[in-house]
PDB file of C-alpha atoms and ligand atoms in Angstrom:
ATOM      1  CA  MET A   1      31.902  -6.608   7.529  1.00 57.00           C
ATOM      2  CA  THR A   2      30.099  -6.691  10.862  1.00 57.00           C
ATOM      3  CA  ARG A   3      31.351  -3.345  11.579  1.00 58.00           C
ATOM      4  CA  PHE A   4      30.061  -1.712   8.328  1.00 54.00           C
ATOM      5  CA  PHE A   5      26.789  -2.843   8.658  1.00 53.00           C
ATOM      6  CA  LEU A   6      26.639  -1.399  12.197  1.00 50.00           C
ATOM      7  CA  VAL A   7      27.811   1.723  10.571  1.00 53.00           C
ATOM      8  CA  ALA A   8      25.511   1.349   8.237  1.00 54.00           C
ATOM      9  CA  CYS A   9      22.769   0.928  10.299  1.00 46.00           C
ATOM     10  CA  CYS A  10      23.719   3.852  12.710  1.00 47.00           C
ATOM     11  CA  ALA A  11      23.873   6.185   9.716  1.00 55.00           C
ATOM     12  CA  LEU A  12      20.405   5.506   8.531  1.00 48.00           C
ATOM     13  CA  PHE A  13      19.206   5.583  11.982  1.00 53.00           C
ATOM     14  CA  ILE A  14      20.458   9.128  12.366  1.00 48.00           C
ATOM     15  CA  THR A  15      19.356  10.550   8.954  1.00 47.00           C
ATOM     16  CA  SER A  16      15.860   9.231   9.642  1.00 50.00           C
ATOM     17  CA  MET A  17      15.782  10.962  13.151  1.00 49.00           C
ATOM     18  CA  THR A  18      16.896  14.469  11.626  1.00 47.00           C
ATOM     19  CA  SER A  19      14.748  14.196   8.854  1.00 45.00           C
ATOM     20  CA  SER A  20      11.614  14.132  10.840  1.00 43.00           C
ATOM     21  CA  ASP A  21      10.892  17.423  12.123  1.00 45.00           C
ATOM     22  CA  ALA A  22       8.706  18.192  15.097  1.00 46.00           C
ATOM     23  CA  LYS A  23       6.084  20.079  12.657  1.00 51.00           C
ATOM     24  CA  ALA A  24       5.150  16.642  11.110  1.00 54.00           C
ATOM     25  CA  ALA A  25       3.755  14.799  13.912  1.00 86.00           C
ATOM     26  CA  TYR A  26       0.918  13.592  11.376  1.00 96.00           C
ATOM     27  CA  ASP A  27       1.028  11.886   8.266  1.00 97.00           C
ATOM     28  CA  VAL A  28      -1.214  13.747   5.928  1.00 96.00           C
ATOM     29  CA  VAL A  29      -0.701  10.920   3.099  1.00 97.00           C
ATOM     30  CA  ALA A  30      -2.201   8.205   5.578  1.00 98.00           C
ATOM     31  CA  GLY A  31      -4.521  10.979   6.750  1.00 98.00           C
ATOM     32  CA  LYS A  32      -5.897  11.295   3.035  1.00 98.00           C
ATOM     33  CA  LYS A  33      -7.104   7.662   2.887  1.00 98.00           C
ATOM     34  CA  VAL A  34      -8.975   7.569   6.204  1.00 98.00           C
ATOM     35  CA  TYR A  35     -10.674  10.958   5.299  1.00 98.00           C
ATOM     36  CA  GLU A  36     -11.753   9.445   2.273  1.00 98.00           C
ATOM     37  CA  THR A  37     -12.837   6.324   3.907  1.00 98.00           C
ATOM     38  CA  THR A  38     -14.686   7.952   7.078  1.00 98.00           C
ATOM     39  CA  CYS A  39     -14.619  11.565   6.836  1.00 98.00           C
ATOM     40  CA  ALA A  40     -15.544  12.373   3.592  1.00 98.00           C
ATOM     41  CA  ALA A  41     -19.205  11.014   4.172  1.00 98.00           C
ATOM     42  CA  CYS A  42     -20.156  14.324   6.026  1.00 98.00           C
ATOM     43  CA  HIS A  43     -17.142  16.564   5.144  1.00 98.00           C
ATOM     44  CA  LYS A  44     -17.228  16.584   1.385  1.00 98.00           C
ATOM     45  CA  GLY A  45     -20.860  17.645   0.962  1.00 97.00           C
ATOM     46  CA  GLY A  46     -21.246  19.287   4.283  1.00 97.00           C
ATOM     47  CA  LEU A  47     -23.864  16.880   5.388  1.00 97.00           C
ATOM     48  CA  LEU A  48     -25.571  17.722   8.674  1.00 96.00           C
ATOM     49  CA  GLY A  49     -23.689  20.841   9.504  1.00 97.00           C
ATOM     50  CA  ALA A  50     -20.027  19.613   8.788  1.00 98.00           C
ATOM     51  CA  PRO A  51     -17.485  22.299   7.473  1.00 98.00           C
ATOM     52  CA  LYS A  52     -16.554  21.455   3.810  1.00 98.00           C
ATOM     53  CA  LEU A  53     -13.238  20.370   2.913  1.00 98.00           C
ATOM     54  CA  GLY A  54     -11.760  23.371   1.279  1.00 98.00           C
ATOM     55  CA  ASP A  55     -14.351  25.726   2.443  1.00 98.00           C
ATOM     56  CA  LYS A  56     -11.509  28.176   4.040  1.00 98.00           C
ATOM     57  CA  ALA A  57     -14.597  30.976   5.738  1.00 97.00           C
ATOM     58  CA  ALA A  58     -15.989  27.852   7.101  1.00 97.00           C
ATOM     59  CA  TRP A  59     -12.738  26.383   8.858  1.00 98.00           C
ATOM     60  CA  ALA A  60     -10.874  29.705   9.521  1.00 98.00           C
ATOM     61  CA  PRO A  61     -12.671  30.282  12.734  1.00 97.00           C
ATOM     62  CA  ARG A  62     -12.280  26.564  13.725  1.00 98.00           C
ATOM     63  CA  LEU A  63      -8.220  26.679  13.096  1.00 97.00           C
ATOM     64  CA  THR A  64      -7.735  29.398  15.673  1.00 97.00           C
ATOM     65  CA  GLN A  65      -8.165  26.473  18.291  1.00 97.00           C
ATOM     66  CA  GLY A  66      -5.016  24.802  17.234  1.00 96.00           C
ATOM     67  CA  LEU A  67      -4.595  21.350  15.653  1.00 96.00           C
ATOM     68  CA  ASP A  68      -4.369  19.862  19.262  1.00 96.00           C
ATOM     69  CA  VAL A  69      -7.581  20.875  20.175  1.00 97.00           C
ATOM     70  CA  LEU A  70      -9.292  19.981  16.866  1.00 98.00           C
ATOM     71  CA  VAL A  71      -7.497  16.661  16.991  1.00 98.00           C
ATOM     72  CA  SER A  72      -8.760  15.900  20.311  1.00 97.00           C
ATOM     73  CA  LYS A  73     -12.411  17.102  19.687  1.00 98.00           C
ATOM     74  CA  SER A  74     -12.361  14.685  16.738  1.00 98.00           C
ATOM     75  CA  ILE A  75     -11.432  11.847  18.842  1.00 98.00           C
ATOM     76  CA  LYS A  76     -13.696  12.466  21.468  1.00 98.00           C
ATOM     77  CA  GLY A  77     -16.696  14.043  19.086  1.00 98.00           C
ATOM     78  CA  PHE A  78     -18.968  16.995  20.107  1.00 98.00           C
ATOM     79  CA  GLN A  79     -21.848  18.976  19.725  1.00 98.00           C
ATOM     80  CA  GLY A  80     -21.300  22.368  18.113  1.00 96.00           C
ATOM     81  CA  LYS A  81     -23.286  25.207  16.610  1.00 95.00           C
ATOM     82  CA  THR A  82     -23.914  23.454  13.175  1.00 96.00           C
ATOM     83  CA  GLY A  83     -24.158  19.885  14.294  1.00 97.00           C
ATOM     84  CA  THR A  84     -22.641  17.014  15.754  1.00 98.00           C
ATOM     85  CA  MET A  85     -19.498  15.427  15.101  1.00 98.00           C
ATOM     86  CA  PRO A  86     -19.484  11.680  16.093  1.00 98.00           C
ATOM     87  CA  ALA A  87     -16.456  10.269  18.154  1.00 98.00           C
ATOM     88  CA  ARG A  88     -13.772   9.136  15.610  1.00 98.00           C
ATOM     89  CA  GLY A  89     -15.997  10.322  12.498  1.00 98.00           C
ATOM     90  CA  GLY A  90     -18.173   7.130  13.519  1.00 98.00           C
ATOM     91  CA  ASP A  91     -15.308   4.815  13.075  1.00 98.00           C
ATOM     92  CA  ALA A  92     -14.640   3.517  16.559  1.00 98.00           C
ATOM     93  CA  LYS A  93     -11.571   1.511  15.303  1.00 98.00           C
ATOM     94  CA  LEU A  94      -9.610   4.221  14.203  1.00 98.00           C
ATOM     95  CA  THR A  95      -6.349   5.189  16.220  1.00 98.00           C
ATOM     96  CA  ASP A  96      -6.047   8.269  17.916  1.00 97.00           C
ATOM     97  CA  ALA A  97      -2.969   8.724  15.530  1.00 97.00           C
ATOM     98  CA  GLN A  98      -5.274   7.925  12.565  1.00 98.00           C
ATOM     99  CA  VAL A  99      -7.709  10.566  13.397  1.00 98.00           C
ATOM    100  CA  GLY A 100      -4.826  12.802  13.775  1.00 98.00           C
ATOM    101  CA  ASN A 101      -3.674  12.278  10.497  1.00 98.00           C
ATOM    102  CA  SER A 102      -7.090  12.639   8.724  1.00 98.00           C
ATOM    103  CA  VAL A 103      -7.591  15.962  10.931  1.00 98.00           C
ATOM    104  CA  ASP A 104      -4.206  17.393   9.778  1.00 97.00           C
ATOM    105  CA  TYR A 105      -5.372  16.502   6.121  1.00 98.00           C
ATOM    106  CA  LEU A 106      -8.559  18.068   6.227  1.00 98.00           C
ATOM    107  CA  ILE A 107      -7.136  21.362   7.679  1.00 97.00           C
ATOM    108  CA  GLU A 108      -4.092  21.356   5.390  1.00 96.00           C
ATOM    109  CA  GLN A 109      -6.589  21.448   2.571  1.00 97.00           C
ATOM    110  CA  SER A 110      -8.606  24.125   4.002  1.00 97.00           C
ATOM    111  CA  LYS A 111      -6.365  27.125   4.752  1.00 94.00           C
TER     112      LYS A 111
HETATM  113  C1  LIG B   1     -21.648  11.557  10.526  1.00 55.58           C
HETATM  114  C2  LIG B   1     -21.130  13.038   9.958  1.00 55.58           C
HETATM  115  C3  LIG B   1     -19.565  13.164  10.241  1.00 55.58           C
HETATM  116  C4  LIG B   1     -18.631  12.372  10.009  1.00 55.58           C
HETATM  117  C5  LIG B   1     -18.638  10.923   9.472  1.00 55.58           C
HETATM  118  C6  LIG B   1     -17.088  12.961  10.278  1.00 55.58           C
HETATM  119  N1  LIG B   1     -17.393  14.786  10.932  1.00 55.58           N
HETATM  120 FE1  LIG B   1     -16.313  16.041  11.366  1.00 55.58          FE
HETATM  121  N2  LIG B   1     -18.027  17.339  11.761  1.00 55.58           N
HETATM  122  C7  LIG B   1     -19.117  16.740  12.081  1.00 55.58           C
HETATM  123  C8  LIG B   1     -19.969  17.996  12.098  1.00 55.58           C
HETATM  124  C9  LIG B   1     -21.525  18.032  12.055  1.00 55.58           C
HETATM  125  C10 LIG B   1     -19.248  19.062  12.312  1.00 55.58           C
HETATM  126  C11 LIG B   1     -19.523  20.367  12.816  1.00 55.58           C
HETATM  127  C12 LIG B   1     -19.887  20.372  14.419  1.00 55.58           C
HETATM  128  C13 LIG B   1     -20.293  21.530  14.736  1.00 55.58           C
HETATM  129  O1  LIG B   1     -19.004  22.775  14.733  1.00 55.58           O
HETATM  130  O2  LIG B   1     -21.175  21.931  15.062  1.00 55.58           O
HETATM  131  C14 LIG B   1     -17.646  18.387  12.462  1.00 55.58           C
HETATM  132  C15 LIG B   1     -16.644  19.033  12.915  1.00 55.58           C
HETATM  133  C16 LIG B   1     -15.389  18.611  12.846  1.00 55.58           C
HETATM  134  C17 LIG B   1     -14.330  19.435  12.758  1.00 55.58           C
HETATM  135  C18 LIG B   1     -14.161  20.931  13.265  1.00 55.58           C
HETATM  136  C19 LIG B   1     -14.102  20.697  15.042  1.00 55.58           C
HETATM  137  C20 LIG B   1     -14.267  22.073  15.686  1.00 55.58           C
HETATM  138  O3  LIG B   1     -13.668  22.374  16.674  1.00 55.58           O
HETATM  139  O4  LIG B   1     -14.474  22.919  14.748  1.00 55.58           O
HETATM  140  C21 LIG B   1     -12.992  18.606  12.884  1.00 55.58           C
HETATM  141  C22 LIG B   1     -11.691  18.835  12.412  1.00 55.58           C
HETATM  142  C23 LIG B   1     -13.541  17.246  12.192  1.00 55.58           C
HETATM  143  N3  LIG B   1     -14.951  17.499  12.194  1.00 55.58           N
HETATM  144  C24 LIG B   1     -12.872  16.073  11.657  1.00 55.58           C
HETATM  145  C25 LIG B   1     -13.463  15.170  11.228  1.00 55.58           C
HETATM  146  C26 LIG B   1     -12.554  13.828  11.047  1.00 55.58           C
HETATM  147  C27 LIG B   1     -10.965  13.908  10.786  1.00 55.58           C
HETATM  148  C28 LIG B   1     -13.382  12.941  10.526  1.00 55.58           C
HETATM  149  C29 LIG B   1     -13.036  11.428   9.849  1.00 55.58           C
HETATM  150  C30 LIG B   1     -12.434  10.657  10.860  1.00 55.58           C
HETATM  151  C31 LIG B   1     -15.044  13.420  10.671  1.00 55.58           C
HETATM  152  N4  LIG B   1     -14.642  14.841  11.212  1.00 55.58           N
HETATM  153  C32 LIG B   1     -15.647  12.987  10.413  1.00 55.58           C
HETATM  154  C33 LIG B   1     -19.563  15.670  11.273  1.00 55.58           C
HETATM  155  C34 LIG B   1     -18.955  14.583  10.929  1.00 55.58           C
END
């Protein structure tokens, strides 16, 4: 019985390892929630010069920087040509992973 349990655990572990490919580093489902509570304030309507969710033309030149750069800029905040993006969208309680998730969600909807 114990042995069966161990084998079952191992199988589960291996399955969970192999099903998460390297590309899916961020969780866009969790990111959507963060987007809606924090980022939508500016990124939904384009407040203060923020590029709008789904506005492909506004996002295209930004996307060329790559996801990692977009995430680190969103964590630190930055002053750009159209306005000021506050660090972590203004919510200091968000973790790096939560910010990453929401950036990934935002850009997935905008390309
Ligand atoms: C107070 C308004 C505001 C909030 C809230 C906000 N942003 Fe922004 N964001 C901006 C503005 C303004 C810009 C454009 C700055 C520029 O390029 O001049 C921007 C730009 C960005 C960019 C593009 C970066 C680039 O290099 O072009 C990303 C990605 C981004 N925001 C992610 C987020 C995420 C994720 C959240 C929520 C966690 C968030 N923002 C919340 C105002 C906001």
